[in-house]
């Protein structure tokens, strides 16, 4: 089997990183050395690095994400996070042009920012992403903090955009959790829509039952979509650990070929790795 590709990783090495509570819960140190060590241990060859949120409600600058990728010796590749303002969209496109051979996609933080996916502010970003064949990752479903807006992160909010832009490759992060069936309908209906299984496992009470529930939901979504060609492995490190998400894939009631697609083949195709 090819090496696993993790489509969704965060890191900052800053003390004001808002994902630290998740790292603590998972007993992770949440630093580059640990991340690369865990990737090697679990045979994860590549990871896509996304900016984490900071405590002030802002995000780690994309330039810092690029620096961390450089330090990873080729194991991490950057995804540029884009906030909803004309200035930020312009800066993101300019940055993508500058690092053209390295950039693997864009990320829009639905539910955390005051804009929906079809907001016209993102128009130039989608034009550029389409022309370069770069996927746009969208946060969908449950938000990590209680002040998120689910009315903007529900997977069905992306149906209109997928209709309008059939050339835009879209990834629904976290499979729209808990709206797995809605996400399944989107990946079934639209040739250009994918979903990742990152950040779903967070521990806590009934962790074992919940892992079983997740495995059933994702398996059923794959039956509904008539295959696993649109499903991507991801951890959302430090929200979920490599070991836990790999165990989730193992539990899926699908054949081995489909598991291989989820773990590496689909991401290799979508992100040109
Ligand atoms: Zn994430």
mmCIF file of N, CA, C and O in Angstrom, residues 114-177:
data_model
loop_
_atom_site.group_PDB
_atom_site.id
_atom_site.type_symbol
_atom_site.label_atom_id
_atom_site.label_comp_id
_atom_site.label_asym_id
_atom_site.label_seq_id
_atom_site.Cartn_x
_atom_site.Cartn_y
_atom_site.Cartn_z
ATOM 1 N N UNK A 114 -17.843 35.429 9.663
ATOM 2 C CA UNK A 114 -19.170 36.005 9.394
ATOM 3 C C UNK A 114 -19.472 36.012 7.897
ATOM 4 O O UNK A 114 -19.757 37.053 7.307
ATOM 5 N N UNK A 115 -19.393 34.874 7.285
ATOM 6 C CA UNK A 115 -19.728 34.766 5.860
ATOM 7 C C UNK A 115 -20.055 33.314 5.544
ATOM 8 O O UNK A 115 -19.518 32.389 6.168
ATOM 9 N N UNK A 116 -20.945 33.121 4.573
ATOM 10 C CA UNK A 116 -21.242 31.778 4.087
ATOM 11 C C UNK A 116 -20.365 31.500 2.875
ATOM 12 O O UNK A 116 -19.743 32.408 2.323
ATOM 13 N N UNK A 117 -20.363 30.221 2.446
ATOM 14 C CA UNK A 117 -19.469 29.818 1.348
ATOM 15 C C UNK A 117 -19.783 30.564 0.055
ATOM 16 O O UNK A 117 -18.889 30.824 -0.750
ATOM 17 N N UNK A 118 -21.075 30.916 -0.150
ATOM 18 C CA UNK A 118 -21.436 31.549 -1.424
ATOM 19 C C UNK A 118 -21.351 33.080 -1.374
ATOM 20 O O UNK A 118 -21.793 33.762 -2.301
ATOM 21 N N UNK A 119 -20.745 33.624 -0.320
ATOM 22 C CA UNK A 119 -20.543 35.074 -0.231
ATOM 23 C C UNK A 119 -19.649 35.541 -1.391
ATOM 24 O O UNK A 119 -18.616 34.924 -1.673
ATOM 25 N N UNK A 120 -20.063 36.641 -2.032
ATOM 26 C CA UNK A 120 -19.336 37.086 -3.239
ATOM 27 C C UNK A 120 -17.888 37.481 -2.955
ATOM 28 O O UNK A 120 -17.069 37.527 -3.875
ATOM 29 N N UNK A 121 -17.555 37.740 -1.675
ATOM 30 C CA UNK A 121 -16.180 38.113 -1.345
ATOM 31 C C UNK A 121 -15.190 37.009 -1.751
ATOM 32 O O UNK A 121 -14.030 37.274 -2.070
ATOM 33 N N UNK A 122 -15.669 35.751 -1.753
ATOM 34 C CA UNK A 122 -14.784 34.629 -2.089
ATOM 35 C C UNK A 122 -14.676 34.389 -3.605
ATOM 36 O O UNK A 122 -13.940 33.498 -4.036
ATOM 37 N N UNK A 123 -15.420 35.143 -4.397
ATOM 38 C CA UNK A 123 -15.442 34.930 -5.854
ATOM 39 C C UNK A 123 -14.052 34.837 -6.481
ATOM 40 O O UNK A 123 -13.745 33.843 -7.165
ATOM 41 N N UNK A 124 -13.175 35.841 -6.262
ATOM 42 C CA UNK A 124 -11.844 35.779 -6.880
ATOM 43 C C UNK A 124 -11.016 34.578 -6.404
ATOM 44 O O UNK A 124 -10.206 34.045 -7.158
ATOM 45 N N UNK A 125 -11.244 34.163 -5.159
ATOM 46 C CA UNK A 125 -10.542 32.982 -4.635
ATOM 47 C C UNK A 125 -10.978 31.737 -5.406
ATOM 48 O O UNK A 125 -10.145 30.942 -5.848
ATOM 49 N N UNK A 126 -12.290 31.572 -5.567
ATOM 50 C CA UNK A 126 -12.794 30.395 -6.276
ATOM 51 C C UNK A 126 -12.349 30.415 -7.742
ATOM 52 O O UNK A 126 -12.015 29.362 -8.297
ATOM 53 N N UNK A 127 -12.333 31.603 -8.355
ATOM 54 C CA UNK A 127 -11.860 31.703 -9.749
ATOM 55 C C UNK A 127 -10.433 31.172 -9.848
ATOM 56 O O UNK A 127 -10.109 30.387 -10.738
ATOM 57 N N UNK A 128 -9.589 31.630 -8.910
ATOM 58 C CA UNK A 128 -8.183 31.230 -8.933
ATOM 59 C C UNK A 128 -8.048 29.728 -8.654
ATOM 60 O O UNK A 128 -7.313 29.012 -9.358
ATOM 61 N N UNK A 129 -8.750 29.252 -7.630
ATOM 62 C CA UNK A 129 -8.676 27.827 -7.253
ATOM 63 C C UNK A 129 -9.095 26.944 -8.432
ATOM 64 O O UNK A 129 -8.450 25.933 -8.734
ATOM 65 N N UNK A 130 -10.152 27.353 -9.124
ATOM 66 C CA UNK A 130 -10.623 26.595 -10.298
ATOM 67 C C UNK A 130 -9.554 26.570 -11.379
ATOM 68 O O UNK A 130 -9.249 25.524 -11.948
ATOM 69 N N UNK A 131 -8.971 27.743 -11.655
ATOM 70 C CA UNK A 131 -8.010 27.831 -12.760
ATOM 71 C C UNK A 131 -6.739 27.040 -12.475
ATOM 72 O O UNK A 131 -6.096 26.540 -13.384
ATOM 73 N N UNK A 132 -6.387 26.898 -11.186
ATOM 74 C CA UNK A 132 -5.170 26.166 -10.815
ATOM 75 C C UNK A 132 -5.441 24.712 -10.409
ATOM 76 O O UNK A 132 -4.512 23.988 -10.072
ATOM 77 N N UNK A 133 -6.705 24.332 -10.357
ATOM 78 C CA UNK A 133 -7.048 22.969 -9.914
ATOM 79 C C UNK A 133 -6.740 22.741 -8.449
ATOM 80 O O UNK A 133 -6.450 21.622 -8.026
ATOM 81 N N UNK A 134 -6.796 23.824 -7.645
ATOM 82 C CA UNK A 134 -6.515 23.704 -6.209
ATOM 83 C C UNK A 134 -7.826 23.527 -5.431
ATOM 84 O O UNK A 134 -8.737 24.353 -5.558
ATOM 85 N N UNK A 135 -7.943 22.486 -4.626
ATOM 86 C CA UNK A 135 -9.167 22.287 -3.843
ATOM 87 C C UNK A 135 -9.361 23.379 -2.788
ATOM 88 O O UNK A 135 -8.387 23.956 -2.298
ATOM 89 N N UNK A 136 -10.626 23.653 -2.461
ATOM 90 C CA UNK A 136 -10.949 24.530 -1.332
ATOM 91 C C UNK A 136 -11.580 23.660 -0.253
ATOM 92 O O UNK A 136 -12.568 22.964 -0.493
ATOM 93 N N UNK A 137 -10.964 23.685 0.934
ATOM 94 C CA UNK A 137 -11.487 22.935 2.080
ATOM 95 C C UNK A 137 -12.420 23.848 2.864
ATOM 96 O O UNK A 137 -12.085 25.018 3.106
ATOM 97 N N UNK A 138 -13.574 23.323 3.236
ATOM 98 C CA UNK A 138 -14.533 24.103 4.014
ATOM 99 C C UNK A 138 -14.759 23.411 5.352
ATOM 100 O O UNK A 138 -15.075 22.208 5.369
ATOM 101 N N UNK A 139 -14.624 24.174 6.430
ATOM 102 C CA UNK A 139 -15.050 23.607 7.703
ATOM 103 C C UNK A 139 -16.548 23.370 7.582
ATOM 104 O O UNK A 139 -17.281 24.266 7.169
ATOM 105 N N UNK A 140 -17.024 22.162 7.949
ATOM 106 C CA UNK A 140 -18.474 21.928 7.977
ATOM 107 C C UNK A 140 -18.861 21.239 9.286
ATOM 108 O O UNK A 140 -18.067 20.525 9.890
ATOM 109 N N UNK A 141 -20.107 21.497 9.707
ATOM 110 C CA UNK A 141 -20.660 20.843 10.885
ATOM 111 C C UNK A 141 -20.266 21.506 12.190
ATOM 112 O O UNK A 141 -19.993 22.713 12.235
ATOM 113 N N UNK A 142 -20.199 20.685 13.223
ATOM 114 C CA UNK A 142 -19.933 21.142 14.591
ATOM 115 C C UNK A 142 -18.716 22.068 14.633
ATOM 116 O O UNK A 142 -17.723 21.824 13.941
ATOM 117 N N UNK A 143 -18.823 23.111 15.456
ATOM 118 C CA UNK A 143 -17.679 24.017 15.607
ATOM 119 C C UNK A 143 -16.956 23.690 16.916
ATOM 120 O O UNK A 143 -17.576 23.245 17.886
ATOM 121 N N UNK A 144 -15.641 23.929 16.929
ATOM 122 C CA UNK A 144 -14.817 23.562 18.083
ATOM 123 C C UNK A 144 -15.139 24.410 19.315
ATOM 124 O O UNK A 144 -14.819 24.017 20.431
ATOM 125 N N UNK A 145 -15.751 25.575 19.089
ATOM 126 C CA UNK A 145 -16.068 26.472 20.202
ATOM 127 C C UNK A 145 -17.571 26.771 20.183
ATOM 128 O O UNK A 145 -18.203 26.757 19.129
ATOM 129 N N UNK A 146 -18.135 27.075 21.360
ATOM 130 C CA UNK A 146 -19.595 27.173 21.464
ATOM 131 C C UNK A 146 -20.162 28.402 20.762
ATOM 132 O O UNK A 146 -21.370 28.477 20.534
ATOM 133 N N UNK A 147 -19.330 29.356 20.376
ATOM 134 C CA UNK A 147 -19.856 30.554 19.712
ATOM 135 C C UNK A 147 -19.864 30.436 18.177
ATOM 136 O O UNK A 147 -20.123 31.405 17.482
ATOM 137 N N UNK A 148 -19.599 29.238 17.652
ATOM 138 C CA UNK A 148 -19.653 29.046 16.201
ATOM 139 C C UNK A 148 -21.074 29.152 15.676
ATOM 140 O O UNK A 148 -22.034 29.035 16.443
ATOM 141 N N UNK A 149 -21.213 29.379 14.374
ATOM 142 C CA UNK A 149 -22.559 29.513 13.776
ATOM 143 C C UNK A 149 -22.850 28.340 12.849
ATOM 144 O O UNK A 149 -22.364 28.285 11.721
ATOM 145 N N UNK A 150 -23.695 27.424 13.336
ATOM 146 C CA UNK A 150 -23.983 26.209 12.576
ATOM 147 C C UNK A 150 -24.765 26.498 11.305
ATOM 148 O O UNK A 150 -24.685 25.748 10.334
ATOM 149 N N UNK A 151 -25.527 27.612 11.308
ATOM 150 C CA UNK A 151 -26.307 27.940 10.114
ATOM 151 C C UNK A 151 -25.399 28.264 8.927
ATOM 152 O O UNK A 151 -25.833 28.266 7.785
ATOM 153 N N UNK A 152 -24.111 28.529 9.213
ATOM 154 C CA UNK A 152 -23.173 28.784 8.112
ATOM 155 C C UNK A 152 -22.246 27.591 7.853
ATOM 156 O O UNK A 152 -21.544 27.563 6.849
ATOM 157 N N UNK A 153 -22.216 26.628 8.785
ATOM 158 C CA UNK A 153 -21.292 25.500 8.606
ATOM 159 C C UNK A 153 -22.025 24.208 8.232
ATOM 160 O O UNK A 153 -21.394 23.170 8.048
ATOM 161 N N UNK A 154 -23.357 24.283 8.126
ATOM 162 C CA UNK A 154 -24.115 23.087 7.721
ATOM 163 C C UNK A 154 -23.708 22.695 6.294
ATOM 164 O O UNK A 154 -23.578 23.559 5.429
ATOM 165 N N UNK A 155 -23.501 21.394 6.042
ATOM 166 C CA UNK A 155 -23.024 20.998 4.700
ATOM 167 C C UNK A 155 -23.943 21.438 3.558
ATOM 168 O O UNK A 155 -23.458 21.735 2.456
ATOM 169 N N UNK A 156 -25.250 21.495 3.810
ATOM 170 C CA UNK A 156 -26.165 21.874 2.721
ATOM 171 C C UNK A 156 -25.955 23.313 2.234
ATOM 172 O O UNK A 156 -26.377 23.656 1.133
ATOM 173 N N UNK A 157 -25.283 24.144 3.035
ATOM 174 C CA UNK A 157 -25.005 25.517 2.581
ATOM 175 C C UNK A 157 -24.034 25.516 1.399
ATOM 176 O O UNK A 157 -23.836 26.549 0.762
ATOM 177 N N UNK A 158 -23.424 24.362 1.102
ATOM 178 C CA UNK A 158 -22.454 24.292 -0.008
ATOM 179 C C UNK A 158 -23.064 23.778 -1.308
ATOM 180 O O UNK A 158 -22.401 23.770 -2.347
ATOM 181 N N UNK A 159 -24.330 23.359 -1.244
ATOM 182 C CA UNK A 159 -24.967 22.801 -2.446
ATOM 183 C C UNK A 159 -25.054 23.840 -3.571
ATOM 184 O O UNK A 159 -24.743 23.541 -4.719
ATOM 185 N N UNK A 160 -25.477 25.044 -3.212
ATOM 186 C CA UNK A 160 -25.620 26.109 -4.211
ATOM 187 C C UNK A 160 -24.296 26.432 -4.885
ATOM 188 O O UNK A 160 -24.221 26.585 -6.115
ATOM 189 N N UNK A 161 -23.238 26.522 -4.088
ATOM 190 C CA UNK A 161 -21.909 26.833 -4.635
ATOM 191 C C UNK A 161 -21.432 25.705 -5.567
ATOM 192 O O UNK A 161 -20.890 25.962 -6.643
ATOM 193 N N UNK A 162 -21.676 24.470 -5.145
ATOM 194 C CA UNK A 162 -21.267 23.324 -5.977
ATOM 195 C C UNK A 162 -22.044 23.309 -7.292
ATOM 196 O O UNK A 162 -21.521 22.905 -8.335
ATOM 197 N N UNK A 163 -23.300 23.761 -7.271
ATOM 198 C CA UNK A 163 -24.098 23.868 -8.504
ATOM 199 C C UNK A 163 -23.513 24.913 -9.439
ATOM 200 O O UNK A 163 -23.415 24.713 -10.644
ATOM 201 N N UNK A 164 -23.164 26.058 -8.831
ATOM 202 C CA UNK A 164 -22.681 27.189 -9.631
ATOM 203 C C UNK A 164 -21.291 26.953 -10.184
ATOM 204 O O UNK A 164 -20.935 27.441 -11.240
ATOM 205 N N UNK A 165 -20.466 26.223 -9.417
ATOM 206 C CA UNK A 165 -19.058 26.064 -9.804
ATOM 207 C C UNK A 165 -18.705 24.586 -9.885
ATOM 208 O O UNK A 165 -18.095 24.030 -8.972
ATOM 209 N N UNK A 166 -19.010 23.989 -11.013
ATOM 210 C CA UNK A 166 -18.760 22.552 -11.163
ATOM 211 C C UNK A 166 -17.270 22.232 -11.307
ATOM 212 O O UNK A 166 -16.862 21.086 -11.169
ATOM 213 N N UNK A 167 -16.462 23.244 -11.610
ATOM 214 C CA UNK A 167 -15.015 23.021 -11.775
ATOM 215 C C UNK A 167 -14.256 23.188 -10.462
ATOM 216 O O UNK A 167 -13.063 22.896 -10.386
ATOM 217 N N UNK A 168 -14.935 23.719 -9.445
ATOM 218 C CA UNK A 168 -14.269 23.968 -8.166
ATOM 219 C C UNK A 168 -14.256 22.690 -7.327
ATOM 220 O O UNK A 168 -15.302 22.123 -7.033
ATOM 221 N N UNK A 169 -13.057 22.234 -6.965
ATOM 222 C CA UNK A 169 -12.953 21.031 -6.136
ATOM 223 C C UNK A 169 -13.165 21.445 -4.683
ATOM 224 O O UNK A 169 -12.445 22.296 -4.158
ATOM 225 N N UNK A 170 -14.184 20.872 -4.057
ATOM 226 C CA UNK A 170 -14.576 21.270 -2.701
ATOM 227 C C UNK A 170 -14.436 20.083 -1.748
ATOM 228 O O UNK A 170 -14.832 18.971 -2.077
ATOM 229 N N UNK A 171 -13.881 20.344 -0.569
ATOM 230 C CA UNK A 171 -13.759 19.292 0.450
ATOM 231 C C UNK A 171 -14.541 19.725 1.687
ATOM 232 O O UNK A 171 -14.306 20.800 2.239
ATOM 233 N N UNK A 172 -15.496 18.891 2.108
ATOM 234 C CA UNK A 172 -16.255 19.155 3.333
ATOM 235 C C UNK A 172 -15.450 18.557 4.492
ATOM 236 O O UNK A 172 -15.355 17.329 4.613
ATOM 237 N N UNK A 173 -14.849 19.414 5.301
ATOM 238 C CA UNK A 173 -14.069 18.905 6.429
ATOM 239 C C UNK A 173 -15.011 18.327 7.483
ATOM 240 O O UNK A 173 -16.129 18.816 7.666
ATOM 241 N N UNK A 174 -14.568 17.269 8.134
ATOM 242 C CA UNK A 174 -15.285 16.616 9.246
ATOM 243 C C UNK A 174 -16.607 15.977 8.801
ATOM 244 O O UNK A 174 -17.499 15.756 9.616
ATOM 245 N N UNK A 175 -16.743 15.718 7.489
ATOM 246 C CA UNK A 175 -17.914 15.016 6.946
ATOM 247 C C UNK A 175 -19.230 15.665 7.363
ATOM 248 O O UNK A 175 -20.278 15.023 7.478
ATOM 249 N N UNK A 176 -19.179 16.973 7.657
ATOM 250 C CA UNK A 176 -20.409 17.672 8.043
ATOM 251 C C UNK A 176 -20.942 17.268 9.408
ATOM 252 O O UNK A 176 -22.073 17.613 9.760
ATOM 253 N N UNK A 177 -20.145 16.579 10.216
ATOM 254 C CA UNK A 177 -20.563 16.044 11.527
ATOM 255 C C UNK A 177 -21.444 17.024 12.318
ATOM 256 O O UNK A 177 -21.030 18.144 12.552
#
